[in-house]
XYZ file of C-alpha atoms in Angstrom:
253
model
C -0.134 -0.308 0.379
C 1.464 2.916 -1.304
C 0.439 6.090 1.882
C 1.981 8.760 3.514
C 3.932 7.496 6.666
C 3.141 8.735 10.019
C 6.245 9.363 10.862
C 7.857 10.697 7.455
C 8.474 14.190 6.710
C 5.299 16.380 5.159
C 4.725 15.194 2.183
C 6.524 12.042 1.592
C 4.927 9.597 -0.288
C 6.213 6.143 -0.104
C 6.650 2.496 0.884
C 7.062 2.122 4.381
C 8.556 -1.601 4.805
C 7.085 -3.498 8.192
C 8.944 -6.241 9.820
C 9.691 -8.821 12.816
C 12.986 -10.561 12.292
C 13.870 -14.505 12.897
C 17.470 -15.212 15.108
C 18.261 -19.201 14.954
C 20.242 -20.941 16.709
C 20.144 -25.301 15.959
C 17.093 -26.290 17.697
C 15.542 -22.983 18.846
C 14.674 -19.946 17.636
C 13.860 -16.170 18.587
C 10.839 -14.029 16.720
C 11.546 -10.258 17.321
C 8.407 -9.091 17.022
C 5.122 -10.688 15.378
C 4.304 -8.341 12.521
C 0.814 -5.871 11.324
C -1.953 -8.639 12.014
C -2.938 -7.582 9.032
C -0.305 -9.947 7.505
C -0.824 -12.738 10.524
C -1.285 -15.379 7.926
C 1.970 -14.818 5.759
C 4.122 -14.442 8.533
C 3.097 -17.584 10.143
C 3.800 -19.849 6.667
C 6.570 -18.107 6.517
C 8.333 -19.588 9.703
C 6.749 -22.937 8.784
C 8.694 -22.451 5.639
C 12.061 -21.467 7.579
C 12.094 -23.557 10.945
C 12.904 -27.407 10.959
C 10.434 -29.959 12.719
C 10.844 -29.700 16.817
C 12.091 -26.305 16.895
C 11.629 -24.596 20.028
C 10.228 -20.982 18.776
C 10.659 -18.529 21.102
C 8.961 -14.714 21.164
C 10.337 -10.954 22.363
C 8.857 -7.673 21.803
C 10.430 -4.274 21.125
C 7.341 -2.697 22.014
C 3.810 -3.418 23.591
C 1.784 -2.192 20.567
C -0.320 -3.626 17.914
C 2.599 -4.096 15.150
C 4.556 -5.846 17.626
C 1.796 -8.024 19.201
C -1.240 -7.935 16.782
C -0.020 -11.851 15.891
C 0.865 -13.068 19.522
C -2.319 -14.670 19.566
C -2.108 -16.791 15.750
C 1.469 -17.806 15.983
C 0.899 -18.804 19.792
C -1.780 -21.663 18.411
C 0.049 -22.383 15.704
C 3.871 -22.878 16.900
C 3.137 -23.272 20.509
C 5.617 -20.330 21.737
C 8.350 -21.712 24.354
C 8.694 -18.226 25.781
C 7.992 -15.105 25.932
C 9.738 -11.925 26.733
C 9.117 -7.888 26.805
C 9.541 -5.023 29.097
C 5.543 -5.330 30.519
C 4.294 -6.429 33.377
C 1.168 -8.068 31.972
C 1.759 -11.313 30.367
C 2.004 -10.491 26.406
C -0.865 -13.137 25.279
C -3.421 -11.217 27.418
C -3.017 -7.941 25.825
C -5.306 -9.404 23.222
C -7.861 -11.292 25.432
C -7.449 -13.655 28.349
C -5.470 -15.954 26.378
C -2.515 -16.894 28.737
C -4.682 -19.820 30.304
C -4.786 -21.565 26.829
C -0.686 -21.977 27.457
C 0.147 -22.689 30.628
C 3.676 -24.503 29.352
C 4.826 -21.053 27.830
C 7.542 -19.489 29.890
C 6.864 -15.310 30.747
C 9.576 -13.096 31.282
C 8.084 -9.881 32.383
C 9.685 -6.085 32.985
C 13.005 -6.991 30.629
C 15.434 -3.689 31.005
C 18.533 -2.487 29.836
C 20.812 -4.683 30.044
C 19.275 -8.112 30.740
C 19.179 -11.063 28.243
C 17.089 -13.042 26.552
C 18.278 -16.562 26.285
C 16.752 -18.844 23.437
C 18.546 -22.050 23.522
C 22.757 -21.759 23.562
C 22.073 -18.307 22.291
C 21.302 -14.994 23.805
C 20.588 -11.852 23.119
C 21.530 -8.329 25.064
C 18.369 -5.944 25.970
C 19.512 -2.223 24.702
C 18.132 1.353 25.964
C 17.479 2.851 23.088
C 18.634 6.697 22.189
C 15.224 7.739 21.716
C 11.758 6.779 22.172
C 7.931 7.635 22.932
C 6.510 4.831 24.168
C 8.520 2.272 26.202
C 10.657 0.321 23.920
C 13.550 -1.831 23.724
C 16.665 -2.522 21.855
C 18.518 -5.550 21.050
C 21.835 -6.592 20.131
C 22.585 -10.027 18.477
C 26.833 -9.979 19.378
C 26.524 -13.180 16.589
C 25.377 -10.944 14.166
C 26.695 -8.398 15.235
C 22.540 -6.941 14.503
C 21.165 -4.008 16.029
C 17.469 -4.283 16.550
C 16.393 -0.671 17.023
C 12.378 -1.378 16.645
C 10.853 2.182 15.835
C 14.076 4.434 15.368
C 16.512 4.340 12.064
C 13.674 3.785 10.393
C 13.519 7.022 8.214
C 14.822 5.320 4.692
C 11.328 4.193 2.674
C 11.407 2.545 -0.342
C 9.616 4.161 -3.895
C 8.455 0.382 -5.018
C 6.772 -2.152 -3.019
C 9.245 -4.612 -3.130
C 12.147 -2.985 -2.788
C 14.530 -3.659 -0.312
C 17.620 -2.453 -0.332
C 18.274 1.395 0.855
C 19.740 3.574 -1.580
C 21.435 6.780 -1.307
C 23.854 7.683 1.589
C 21.758 8.832 4.576
C 20.931 12.532 4.560
C 21.501 15.364 7.443
C 18.412 16.927 6.311
C 16.187 14.192 5.719
C 17.062 12.663 8.592
C 16.496 15.293 10.882
C 12.893 15.578 8.572
C 12.347 12.353 10.129
C 13.066 12.274 13.488
C 10.958 15.356 14.183
C 8.088 13.895 12.041
C 8.724 11.103 14.506
C 9.887 12.292 17.332
C 7.927 15.729 17.237
C 8.739 15.972 20.874
C 12.405 16.430 20.183
C 11.141 19.943 18.839
C 11.437 21.046 22.500
C 14.037 18.637 24.396
C 17.706 18.712 25.306
C 18.605 16.031 22.906
C 21.739 15.837 25.522
C 21.137 12.333 26.918
C 19.767 11.342 23.400
C 23.234 11.698 21.845
C 24.819 10.234 24.933
C 23.043 7.037 24.708
C 23.730 6.689 20.793
C 27.744 7.253 21.460
C 27.504 4.740 24.207
C 25.629 1.666 21.673
C 28.065 2.868 19.142
C 31.013 2.657 21.053
C 30.251 -0.008 23.061
C 28.652 -2.973 20.848
C 29.811 -3.915 17.959
C 26.910 -3.742 14.723
C 27.132 -4.902 11.527
C 23.750 -4.415 10.538
C 20.789 -1.897 12.346
C 17.515 -3.823 11.724
C 14.848 -1.436 12.372
C 10.643 -2.763 12.674
C 9.977 0.227 10.275
C 12.143 1.127 7.210
C 15.004 -0.750 5.536
C 17.654 -1.963 7.109
C 21.186 -0.565 7.025
C 23.971 -3.427 6.331
C 28.043 -3.124 6.671
C 30.140 -1.653 9.007
C 30.747 1.594 6.740
C 26.982 2.114 6.402
C 26.309 1.638 9.822
C 28.695 3.877 11.082
C 27.795 6.695 8.842
C 23.910 6.267 9.416
C 25.070 6.274 13.066
C 26.819 9.337 12.519
C 24.414 11.271 10.407
C 22.342 10.568 12.864
C 23.921 12.172 15.544
C 24.253 15.497 13.892
C 20.616 15.132 13.159
C 19.991 14.757 16.657
C 22.466 17.447 17.568
C 20.974 20.140 15.727
C 17.486 19.589 17.133
C 15.687 21.663 20.199
C 17.318 23.055 22.751
C 20.788 21.897 21.985
C 20.697 23.533 19.201
C 19.923 26.668 20.267
C 16.798 27.433 18.918
C 13.518 25.798 17.266
C 12.055 26.637 13.519
C 10.563 30.138 13.937
C 10.956 29.944 17.438
C 13.770 31.509 19.790
C 15.110 29.837 22.337
C 16.423 32.087 25.636
C 17.690 30.755 28.481
């Protein structure tokens, strides 16, 4: 569907890819988010094709929002999750309805915090504090593939065709700034110092070869990742009270 994405700069008309991710580890696999409800049947069929018989499927979520948990009931019924993790204090199945009683054997881990680990078989992901968020959100880092899963951040790379899955061009500071203001409008009046520090900390602390957002296209390759982060840092530093002024508004101390 071609539309004006809500988190795109005004006037943008494009496709906004929405993605959930599967990380496999021998007899176990971890699903990050469950995808949009409209895609439920397609996601379930794709998982069935990817998962060998007997694979234990785990689920962790970046946000407790419809695009992250919208298919939790559909997938729980078809695959019988081994465990479900999230930052919420409510069993995610029960956001859809009183469903947790149907799955008494599912291991539930609530209240995830940055620095925690999400295990699945012999592997685990690190829970990372987002640089910028509005609603409660978690990022995850996979040290094996060196992938940073960033939920609704780093999502400003839209595409012109529905089947395009590779970003084109070099990230632009002005376009990134416009996207950030559309997605996180409060940045216009915020002191972005802490956001800049968090993002720099993520960059310096973790090995990142891939940025994998839940919305928008991924960034692949160490050089491309470093460029994406540097452009985003520059855009953040140009915003809000850190920049000293707002668009059309003088800021005084």
